[in-house]
């Protein structure tokens, strides 16, 4: 091929760091090393049995055809009911669009909402794909950050300072990937009040970790009356129901936005997998007992991680309130060396050092807009986590 065939858009896009680290971990494993993978955020549990049975039944009933683009009516109804029942949110079934994972939901929104040069305020640290999804859609990501001292939560005043004429929406997750931080009712209320002065700014609230929240009740920013009619709530089945491979996510949105997103999806992937959608109805309409059991397991593992990593010199460990990630600030280690091949000048170096020397896969904080931090997923067994902590402590101990 004489000429580079790739678009500038795709060349400017970075590869997802979570997916890259997971692949690198597999490569090192294929070379014969016993790698503990704490890179990809994926529950290690199997999908609950009653949900799998619903999929088998859907197949037997011949639910194998194209579905309506925004989702089967039963699922849109079940999502609308769930929003009302669990979150106090009013989205009619026509305001729901089901997609192939929450990742597609967010990409659909960016394509449907952004004109060239529109700005998106992203609360940092943020989930790895947000900024690339915004840029590839022609938007300008405007990250506004907070450090470990603020428990990685951005104040209303800091957000306000970033608002301009071009701001289209604000995008965030709570519970947050990568930090595990959870915005409190008061913090969200302050943000809602501040945004009441800017009626053209929309809010995209990614609540995919709502069920993995150790602080008590999940709060949806869409419940604040100041924001009525301009919050898009994103959610999905991957985390709360351990359904990552099923690829099922959704939004509740103002009607015009839901219709635009559906139009967009009608020209790309069409309706999501029919079998997954039928299983999704059963997941939402059944007891959440299996979800609560998974949450309890994540909470035990969180304690193990805080305690274990808290003793590793150079790791400033946060206390995550939800999700299944811990996000230590590791900047104290900069400048240290093992006396051989490795010098730690940033968290990319540290992630590489841990993979190559301890065979523990993590992800650099740089991918999440926080270059001094390291993301460690604790969606792994307690035995693996203990072993990972020991290995990390050992190789960090070798740095001088
Ligand atoms: N948002 C956040 C914050 C996530 O961590 C993930 C998981 N990768 C997603 C969205 C996308 O989830 P999925 O596409 O599996 O529904
Ligand atoms: N949410 C997960 C993570 O952050 C899945 C991987 C991805 O889709 O990026 O690791």
CSV table of C-alpha atoms and ligand atoms in Angstrom, one decimal:
chain,number,residue,atom,x,y,z
A,1,UNK,CA,0.0,0.0,0.0
A,2,UNK,CA,1.7,3.2,-1.2
A,3,UNK,CA,-0.5,5.7,0.7
A,4,UNK,CA,-1.6,5.5,4.3
A,5,UNK,CA,-5.3,4.6,4.1
A,6,UNK,CA,-6.2,5.6,7.6
A,7,UNK,CA,-8.3,8.6,8.5
A,8,UNK,CA,-6.7,11.4,10.5
A,9,UNK,CA,-9.5,10.8,13.0
A,10,UNK,CA,-8.6,7.2,13.7
A,11,UNK,CA,-4.9,8.0,13.7
A,12,UNK,CA,-5.4,10.7,16.3
A,13,UNK,CA,-7.3,8.2,18.5
A,14,UNK,CA,-5.5,6.3,21.2
A,15,UNK,CA,-6.0,2.6,21.7
A,16,UNK,CA,-8.0,1.9,24.9
A,17,UNK,CA,-5.4,1.5,27.7
A,18,UNK,CA,-7.4,-1.0,29.6
A,19,UNK,CA,-7.8,-3.2,26.6
A,20,UNK,CA,-4.1,-2.7,25.7
A,21,UNK,CA,-2.9,-3.7,29.2
A,22,UNK,CA,-5.2,-6.7,29.3
A,23,UNK,CA,-3.7,-7.9,25.9
A,24,UNK,CA,-0.1,-7.2,27.2
A,25,UNK,CA,-0.9,-9.2,30.3
A,26,UNK,CA,-2.1,-12.1,28.1
A,27,UNK,CA,1.1,-11.9,26.0
A,28,UNK,CA,3.4,-12.1,29.1
A,29,UNK,CA,1.2,-15.1,30.3
A,30,UNK,CA,1.7,-16.8,26.9
A,31,UNK,CA,5.4,-16.5,27.4
A,32,UNK,CA,4.9,-18.8,30.3
A,33,UNK,CA,4.6,-16.4,33.3
A,34,UNK,CA,1.9,-16.6,35.9
A,35,UNK,CA,0.3,-13.2,35.4
A,36,UNK,CA,-2.3,-11.8,37.8
A,37,UNK,CA,-4.5,-9.6,35.8
A,38,UNK,CA,-5.8,-6.6,37.7
A,39,UNK,CA,-6.0,-4.5,34.5
A,40,UNK,CA,-9.4,-5.0,33.0
A,41,UNK,CA,-12.4,-3.9,35.0
A,42,UNK,CA,-14.5,-7.0,34.7
A,43,UNK,CA,-16.4,-8.8,37.5
A,44,UNK,CA,-14.8,-12.3,37.9
A,45,UNK,CA,-18.3,-13.7,38.8
A,46,UNK,CA,-20.4,-15.6,36.3
A,47,UNK,CA,-23.8,-14.2,35.2
A,48,UNK,CA,-26.5,-15.3,37.6
A,49,UNK,CA,-28.2,-18.5,36.6
A,50,UNK,CA,-31.8,-17.1,36.2
A,51,UNK,CA,-30.5,-14.6,33.7
A,52,UNK,CA,-28.7,-17.3,31.7
A,53,UNK,CA,-31.9,-19.4,31.8
A,54,UNK,CA,-33.8,-16.4,30.4
A,55,UNK,CA,-31.4,-16.3,27.4
A,56,UNK,CA,-31.8,-20.0,26.8
A,57,UNK,CA,-35.6,-19.7,26.9
A,58,UNK,CA,-35.4,-16.7,24.4
A,59,UNK,CA,-33.5,-18.9,22.0
A,60,UNK,CA,-36.0,-21.8,22.4
A,61,UNK,CA,-38.8,-19.4,21.7
A,62,UNK,CA,-37.2,-18.3,18.5
A,63,UNK,CA,-36.4,-14.8,19.6
A,64,UNK,CA,-33.7,-14.6,17.0
A,65,UNK,CA,-34.8,-11.8,14.7
A,66,UNK,CA,-34.0,-8.1,14.3
A,67,UNK,CA,-35.5,-6.1,17.1
A,68,UNK,CA,-36.7,-2.5,17.1
A,69,UNK,CA,-33.6,-0.2,16.9
A,70,UNK,CA,-34.1,1.4,20.4
A,71,UNK,CA,-34.8,-2.0,22.1
A,72,UNK,CA,-37.7,-4.4,22.5
A,73,UNK,CA,-40.8,-2.9,24.1
A,74,UNK,CA,-40.6,-5.2,27.2
A,75,UNK,CA,-37.0,-4.1,27.9
A,76,UNK,CA,-37.7,-0.4,27.4
A,77,UNK,CA,-40.6,-0.7,29.8
A,78,UNK,CA,-38.5,-2.7,32.4
A,79,UNK,CA,-35.8,0.0,32.2
A,80,UNK,CA,-38.3,2.8,32.6
A,81,UNK,CA,-39.8,1.0,35.6
A,82,UNK,CA,-36.3,0.4,37.1
A,83,UNK,CA,-35.4,4.1,36.7
A,84,UNK,CA,-38.5,5.1,38.6
A,85,UNK,CA,-38.3,2.3,41.3
A,86,UNK,CA,-34.6,2.3,42.1
A,87,UNK,CA,-33.5,5.8,41.1
A,88,UNK,CA,-36.5,8.1,41.3
A,89,UNK,CA,-36.0,9.1,37.7
A,90,UNK,CA,-38.9,9.7,35.2
A,91,UNK,CA,-38.0,8.4,31.8
A,92,UNK,CA,-41.0,7.1,29.7
A,93,UNK,CA,-40.2,3.9,27.6
A,94,UNK,CA,-40.0,6.2,24.5
A,95,UNK,CA,-37.1,8.0,26.2
A,96,UNK,CA,-35.0,4.8,26.6
A,97,UNK,CA,-32.5,3.6,24.0
A,98,UNK,CA,-30.9,0.2,24.5
A,99,UNK,CA,-27.4,-0.3,22.9
A,100,UNK,CA,-24.6,-2.8,22.6
A,101,UNK,CA,-23.0,-1.9,25.9
A,102,UNK,CA,-22.9,1.4,27.8
A,103,UNK,CA,-19.8,2.2,25.7
A,104,UNK,CA,-21.9,2.4,22.6
A,105,UNK,CA,-24.5,4.4,24.5
A,106,UNK,CA,-21.8,7.0,25.3
A,107,UNK,CA,-20.5,7.0,21.7
A,108,UNK,CA,-24.0,7.4,20.3
A,109,UNK,CA,-24.6,10.4,22.6
A,110,UNK,CA,-21.3,12.0,21.5
A,111,UNK,CA,-22.2,11.5,17.8
A,112,UNK,CA,-25.7,12.7,18.3
A,113,UNK,CA,-24.9,15.8,20.4
A,114,UNK,CA,-21.5,17.2,19.3
A,115,UNK,CA,-20.7,19.6,16.5
A,116,UNK,CA,-17.1,20.3,15.6
A,117,UNK,CA,-15.5,22.3,18.4
A,118,UNK,CA,-18.2,21.7,21.0
A,119,UNK,CA,-16.7,21.3,24.4
A,120,UNK,CA,-17.4,18.5,26.9
A,121,UNK,CA,-16.4,18.9,30.5
A,122,UNK,CA,-15.1,15.6,31.8
A,123,UNK,CA,-14.6,15.2,35.5
A,124,UNK,CA,-11.2,13.7,36.0
A,125,UNK,CA,-9.9,11.1,36.8
A,126,UNK,CA,-12.3,9.7,34.2
A,127,UNK,CA,-13.0,6.5,32.5
A,128,UNK,CA,-10.4,5.8,29.8
A,129,UNK,CA,-12.8,5.9,26.7
A,130,UNK,CA,-14.6,9.2,27.5
A,131,UNK,CA,-12.0,11.6,26.0
A,132,UNK,CA,-11.3,9.6,22.8
A,133,UNK,CA,-15.1,9.1,22.2
A,134,UNK,CA,-15.5,12.9,22.5
A,135,UNK,CA,-12.5,13.8,20.2
A,136,UNK,CA,-13.4,11.3,17.5
A,137,UNK,CA,-16.9,12.8,17.4
A,138,UNK,CA,-15.4,16.3,16.7
A,139,UNK,CA,-15.8,17.5,20.3
A,140,UNK,CA,-13.1,19.0,22.5
A,141,UNK,CA,-12.6,17.1,25.8
A,142,UNK,CA,-12.1,19.6,28.7
A,143,UNK,CA,-10.9,17.6,31.7
A,144,UNK,CA,-11.3,19.2,35.1
A,145,UNK,CA,-9.6,17.3,37.8
A,146,UNK,CA,-9.2,16.6,41.5
A,147,UNK,CA,-6.4,14.8,43.3
A,148,UNK,CA,-6.3,12.3,46.1
A,149,UNK,CA,-6.5,15.1,48.7
A,150,UNK,CA,-10.1,15.8,47.4
A,151,UNK,CA,-10.8,12.1,47.2
A,152,UNK,CA,-10.7,12.7,43.5
A,153,UNK,CA,-14.0,14.6,43.4
A,154,UNK,CA,-14.3,17.8,41.5
A,155,UNK,CA,-16.1,20.7,43.2
A,156,UNK,CA,-19.0,22.7,41.6
A,157,UNK,CA,-16.7,25.8,41.6
A,158,UNK,CA,-14.0,24.0,39.6
A,159,UNK,CA,-16.5,22.8,37.1
A,160,UNK,CA,-18.1,26.2,36.8
A,161,UNK,CA,-14.7,27.8,35.9
A,162,UNK,CA,-14.5,25.5,32.9
A,163,UNK,CA,-17.9,26.4,31.4
A,164,UNK,CA,-17.8,28.4,28.2
A,165,UNK,CA,-20.2,29.3,25.4
A,166,UNK,CA,-19.2,26.1,23.6
A,167,UNK,CA,-19.9,23.7,26.6
A,168,UNK,CA,-22.3,21.1,25.4
A,169,UNK,CA,-22.4,18.6,28.3
A,170,UNK,CA,-20.6,17.5,31.4
A,171,UNK,CA,-19.7,13.8,31.6
A,172,UNK,CA,-18.9,11.8,34.7
A,173,UNK,CA,-19.3,8.5,36.5
A,174,UNK,CA,-20.3,8.0,40.1
A,175,UNK,CA,-19.3,5.5,41.5
A,176,UNK,CA,-16.3,6.5,39.5
A,177,UNK,CA,-14.1,4.4,37.3
A,178,UNK,CA,-11.1,4.6,37.9
A,179,UNK,CA,-11.1,6.0,41.5
A,180,UNK,CA,-14.0,4.3,43.2
A,181,UNK,CA,-15.1,7.7,44.5
A,182,UNK,CA,-18.8,8.3,45.0
A,183,UNK,CA,-20.2,11.9,44.8
A,184,UNK,CA,-22.5,12.5,47.8
A,185,UNK,CA,-26.0,13.9,47.7
A,186,UNK,CA,-24.6,17.3,48.9
A,187,UNK,CA,-21.9,17.3,46.3
A,188,UNK,CA,-24.3,16.5,43.5
A,189,UNK,CA,-26.8,19.0,44.8
A,190,UNK,CA,-24.1,21.7,44.7
A,191,UNK,CA,-23.2,20.8,41.1
A,192,UNK,CA,-26.9,20.8,40.1
A,193,UNK,CA,-27.4,24.3,41.7
A,194,UNK,CA,-24.4,25.7,39.9
A,195,UNK,CA,-25.6,24.2,36.6
A,196,UNK,CA,-29.0,25.9,37.1
A,197,UNK,CA,-27.3,29.1,35.9
A,198,UNK,CA,-26.3,27.4,32.6
A,199,UNK,CA,-29.5,26.0,31.1
A,200,UNK,CA,-27.9,25.0,27.8
A,201,UNK,CA,-25.4,22.6,29.5
A,202,UNK,CA,-26.5,19.0,29.5
A,203,UNK,CA,-25.4,16.4,31.9
A,204,UNK,CA,-24.4,12.8,31.0
A,205,UNK,CA,-24.3,10.7,34.1
A,206,UNK,CA,-22.7,7.3,33.8
A,207,UNK,CA,-24.2,5.2,36.6
A,208,UNK,CA,-23.0,1.8,35.5
A,209,UNK,CA,-21.5,1.1,39.0
A,210,UNK,CA,-24.6,2.1,40.9
A,211,UNK,CA,-25.0,-1.4,42.5
A,212,UNK,CA,-21.4,-1.5,43.7
A,213,UNK,CA,-21.6,1.3,46.2
A,214,UNK,CA,-20.4,0.9,49.7
A,215,UNK,CA,-21.8,4.2,51.1
A,216,UNK,CA,-25.5,3.4,51.1
A,217,UNK,CA,-28.0,4.6,48.6
A,218,UNK,CA,-27.0,5.5,45.1
A,219,UNK,CA,-27.9,9.1,44.1
A,220,UNK,CA,-28.8,10.0,40.5
A,221,UNK,CA,-28.0,13.5,39.5
A,222,UNK,CA,-31.2,13.4,37.3
A,223,UNK,CA,-33.3,13.6,40.4
A,224,UNK,CA,-32.4,17.2,41.1
A,225,UNK,CA,-35.2,19.5,40.0
A,226,UNK,CA,-32.7,22.2,38.8
A,227,UNK,CA,-31.7,19.8,36.0
A,228,UNK,CA,-35.1,18.7,34.9
A,229,UNK,CA,-35.1,17.8,31.2
A,230,UNK,CA,-31.4,17.9,30.6
A,231,UNK,CA,-29.9,14.9,32.2
A,232,UNK,CA,-29.0,11.8,30.2
A,233,UNK,CA,-28.6,8.8,32.5
A,234,UNK,CA,-26.3,6.0,31.2
A,235,UNK,CA,-26.4,2.5,32.7
A,236,UNK,CA,-25.8,-1.1,31.7
A,237,UNK,CA,-25.7,-4.7,32.8
A,238,UNK,CA,-22.0,-5.4,32.6
A,239,UNK,CA,-21.0,-4.6,36.2
A,240,UNK,CA,-24.1,-5.0,38.4
A,241,UNK,CA,-25.1,-8.3,36.8
A,242,UNK,CA,-21.7,-9.6,35.7
A,243,UNK,CA,-22.8,-9.5,32.0
A,244,UNK,CA,-19.8,-7.9,30.3
A,245,UNK,CA,-19.8,-10.2,27.3
A,246,UNK,CA,-23.5,-9.8,26.7
A,247,UNK,CA,-23.0,-6.2,25.5
A,248,UNK,CA,-26.1,-4.6,26.9
A,249,UNK,CA,-26.3,-0.9,28.0
A,250,UNK,CA,-28.9,1.8,27.8
A,251,UNK,CA,-29.7,5.5,28.3
A,252,UNK,CA,-32.7,7.4,29.6
A,253,UNK,CA,-32.8,10.8,27.8
A,254,UNK,CA,-35.0,13.8,26.9
A,255,UNK,CA,-37.2,12.5,24.0
A,256,UNK,CA,-35.5,14.5,21.2
A,257,UNK,CA,-32.1,13.1,22.2
A,258,UNK,CA,-33.4,9.6,22.6
A,259,UNK,CA,-34.8,9.8,19.1
A,260,UNK,CA,-31.6,11.2,17.6
A,261,UNK,CA,-29.6,8.5,19.3
A,262,UNK,CA,-31.9,5.9,17.9
A,263,UNK,CA,-31.6,7.4,14.4
A,264,UNK,CA,-27.8,7.2,14.8
A,265,UNK,CA,-27.9,3.6,16.0
A,266,UNK,CA,-30.3,2.7,13.1
A,267,UNK,CA,-27.5,3.6,10.7
A,268,UNK,CA,-24.8,1.7,12.5
A,269,UNK,CA,-25.5,-1.4,14.6
A,270,UNK,CA,-29.4,-1.4,14.7
A,271,UNK,CA,-31.1,-3.1,17.6
A,272,UNK,CA,-28.9,-4.9,20.2
A,273,UNK,CA,-28.7,-8.7,20.3
A,274,UNK,CA,-32.2,-10.0,20.7
A,275,UNK,CA,-31.3,-12.8,23.2
A,276,UNK,CA,-29.4,-10.4,25.5
A,277,UNK,CA,-32.3,-8.1,25.5
A,278,UNK,CA,-34.7,-10.8,26.6
A,279,UNK,CA,-32.3,-11.8,29.4
A,280,UNK,CA,-32.0,-8.1,30.4
A,281,UNK,CA,-35.8,-7.9,31.1
A,282,UNK,CA,-35.5,-10.8,33.5
A,283,UNK,CA,-32.4,-9.3,35.2
A,284,UNK,CA,-34.2,-6.0,35.9
A,285,UNK,CA,-37.4,-7.6,37.0
A,286,UNK,CA,-35.9,-10.2,39.4
A,287,UNK,CA,-34.5,-10.0,42.9
A,288,UNK,CA,-31.1,-8.2,43.2
A,289,UNK,CA,-29.9,-10.8,45.7
A,290,UNK,CA,-27.0,-12.1,43.5
A,291,UNK,CA,-26.0,-8.5,42.8
A,292,UNK,CA,-25.9,-7.7,46.5
A,293,UNK,CA,-23.8,-10.8,47.1
A,294,UNK,CA,-21.3,-9.7,44.5
A,295,UNK,CA,-21.2,-6.2,46.1
A,296,UNK,CA,-20.4,-7.8,49.5
A,297,UNK,CA,-17.5,-9.7,48.0
A,298,UNK,CA,-16.2,-6.5,46.4
A,299,UNK,CA,-16.4,-4.7,49.7
A,300,UNK,CA,-14.3,-7.4,51.5
A,301,UNK,CA,-11.7,-7.2,48.7
A,302,UNK,CA,-11.6,-3.5,49.0
A,303,UNK,CA,-10.6,-3.8,52.7
A,304,UNK,CA,-7.9,-6.3,51.7
A,305,UNK,CA,-6.5,-3.9,49.1
A,306,UNK,CA,-6.6,-0.8,51.3
A,307,UNK,CA,-4.8,-2.7,54.0
A,308,UNK,CA,-2.3,-4.5,51.8
A,309,UNK,CA,-1.4,-1.7,49.5
A,310,UNK,CA,-1.4,0.8,52.3
A,311,UNK,CA,1.7,-0.9,53.6
A,312,UNK,CA,3.6,-0.6,50.3
A,313,UNK,CA,6.1,2.3,50.5
A,314,UNK,CA,5.4,5.0,48.0
A,315,UNK,CA,1.8,4.0,47.5
A,316,UNK,CA,-0.6,6.7,48.8
A,317,UNK,CA,-3.8,4.8,48.9
A,318,UNK,CA,-7.4,6.2,48.6
A,319,UNK,CA,-10.4,4.7,50.2
A,320,UNK,CA,-12.8,3.8,47.3
A,321,UNK,CA,-16.5,4.0,48.2
A,322,UNK,CA,-17.7,2.0,45.2
A,323,UNK,CA,-16.9,0.2,41.9
A,324,UNK,CA,-14.0,-2.3,42.1
A,325,UNK,CA,-10.9,-0.2,41.6
A,326,UNK,CA,-8.3,1.4,43.8
A,327,UNK,CA,-6.3,4.3,42.6
A,328,UNK,CA,-3.1,5.0,44.6
A,329,UNK,CA,-1.0,8.1,43.9
A,330,UNK,CA,2.4,6.7,43.2
A,331,UNK,CA,4.4,9.9,42.5
A,332,UNK,CA,6.6,9.3,45.6
A,333,UNK,CA,8.3,6.5,43.7
A,334,UNK,CA,9.5,8.7,40.8
A,335,UNK,CA,13.3,8.7,40.4
A,336,UNK,CA,13.7,5.3,42.0
A,337,UNK,CA,15.4,2.4,40.1
A,338,UNK,CA,15.9,-1.3,40.6
A,339,UNK,CA,19.6,-0.8,39.6
A,340,UNK,CA,19.0,-2.7,36.4
A,341,UNK,CA,16.6,-2.1,33.5
A,342,UNK,CA,14.0,-0.1,35.3
A,343,UNK,CA,13.7,3.5,36.5
A,344,UNK,CA,10.3,4.7,37.6
A,345,UNK,CA,9.8,8.2,36.1
A,346,UNK,CA,6.0,8.1,35.8
A,347,UNK,CA,3.1,5.7,36.3
A,348,UNK,CA,3.5,4.2,32.8
A,349,UNK,CA,7.0,3.0,33.9
A,350,UNK,CA,5.5,1.6,37.1
A,351,UNK,CA,2.8,-0.3,35.3
A,352,UNK,CA,5.4,-1.8,33.0
A,353,UNK,CA,7.7,-2.6,36.0
A,354,UNK,CA,4.9,-4.4,37.9
A,355,UNK,CA,4.0,-6.4,34.8
A,356,UNK,CA,7.5,-7.4,33.9
A,357,UNK,CA,8.9,-8.0,37.4
A,358,UNK,CA,5.9,-8.9,39.5
A,359,UNK,CA,3.7,-10.3,36.7
A,360,UNK,CA,0.9,-8.2,37.9
A,361,UNK,CA,-1.1,-6.3,35.2
A,362,UNK,CA,-2.4,-2.9,36.2
A,363,UNK,CA,-3.2,0.3,34.2
A,364,UNK,CA,-1.3,3.6,34.2
A,365,UNK,CA,-3.3,6.5,35.6
A,366,UNK,CA,-2.3,8.6,32.6
A,367,UNK,CA,-5.1,6.9,30.6
A,368,UNK,CA,-7.6,8.2,33.1
A,369,UNK,CA,-6.4,11.8,33.1
A,370,UNK,CA,-4.3,11.3,36.3
A,371,UNK,CA,-0.7,10.6,35.4
A,372,UNK,CA,0.5,10.2,39.0
A,373,UNK,CA,-1.8,7.3,39.8
A,374,UNK,CA,-2.1,3.6,39.0
A,375,UNK,CA,-5.4,1.8,38.5
A,376,UNK,CA,-5.7,-1.5,40.1
A,377,UNK,CA,-8.9,-3.5,39.6
A,378,UNK,CA,-9.8,-5.8,42.5
A,379,UNK,CA,-12.3,-7.8,40.5
A,380,UNK,CA,-10.3,-11.0,41.2
A,381,UNK,CA,-10.3,-13.7,43.9
A,382,UNK,CA,-9.0,-12.9,47.4
A,383,UNK,CA,-6.2,-15.4,46.9
A,384,UNK,CA,-5.1,-13.7,43.7
A,385,UNK,CA,-5.3,-10.3,45.4
A,386,UNK,CA,-3.2,-11.4,48.3
A,387,UNK,CA,-0.6,-12.9,46.0
A,388,UNK,CA,-0.6,-9.7,43.9
A,389,UNK,CA,-0.1,-7.5,47.0
A,390,UNK,CA,2.8,-9.6,48.1
A,391,UNK,CA,4.4,-9.5,44.7
A,392,UNK,CA,4.0,-5.7,44.4
A,393,UNK,CA,5.4,-5.2,47.9
A,394,UNK,CA,8.4,-7.4,47.0
A,395,UNK,CA,9.4,-5.6,43.7
A,396,UNK,CA,8.7,-2.1,45.1
A,397,UNK,CA,11.1,-3.1,48.0
A,398,UNK,CA,13.8,-3.7,45.3
A,399,UNK,CA,13.6,0.0,44.2
A,400,UNK,CA,16.2,2.3,45.6
B,1,LIG,N1,-18.7,3.4,31.7
B,1,LIG,C1,-17.8,3.0,32.7
B,1,LIG,C2,-17.5,4.0,33.7
B,1,LIG,C3,-17.2,1.8,32.6
B,1,LIG,O1,-16.3,1.4,33.5
B,1,LIG,C4,-17.5,0.9,31.6
B,1,LIG,C5,-16.9,-0.5,31.5
B,1,LIG,N2,-16.0,-0.7,30.6
B,1,LIG,C6,-18.5,1.3,30.6
B,1,LIG,C7,-19.0,2.5,30.7
B,1,LIG,C8,-18.9,0.4,29.5
B,1,LIG,O2,-19.5,-0.7,29.8
B,1,LIG,P1,-20.2,-1.7,28.8
B,1,LIG,O3,-19.9,-1.2,27.4
B,1,LIG,O4,-19.6,-3.0,29.1
B,1,LIG,O5,-21.7,-1.7,29.1
B,2,LIG,N1,-14.8,-0.8,32.3
B,2,LIG,C1,-13.7,-1.7,32.1
B,2,LIG,C2,-12.4,-1.0,32.4
B,2,LIG,O1,-12.4,0.1,32.6
B,2,LIG,C3,-13.7,-2.5,30.9
B,2,LIG,C4,-12.7,-2.3,29.8
B,2,LIG,C5,-13.1,-1.2,28.8
B,2,LIG,O2,-14.1,-1.4,28.2
B,2,LIG,O3,-12.4,-0.2,28.8
B,2,LIG,O4,-11.4,-1.7,32.5
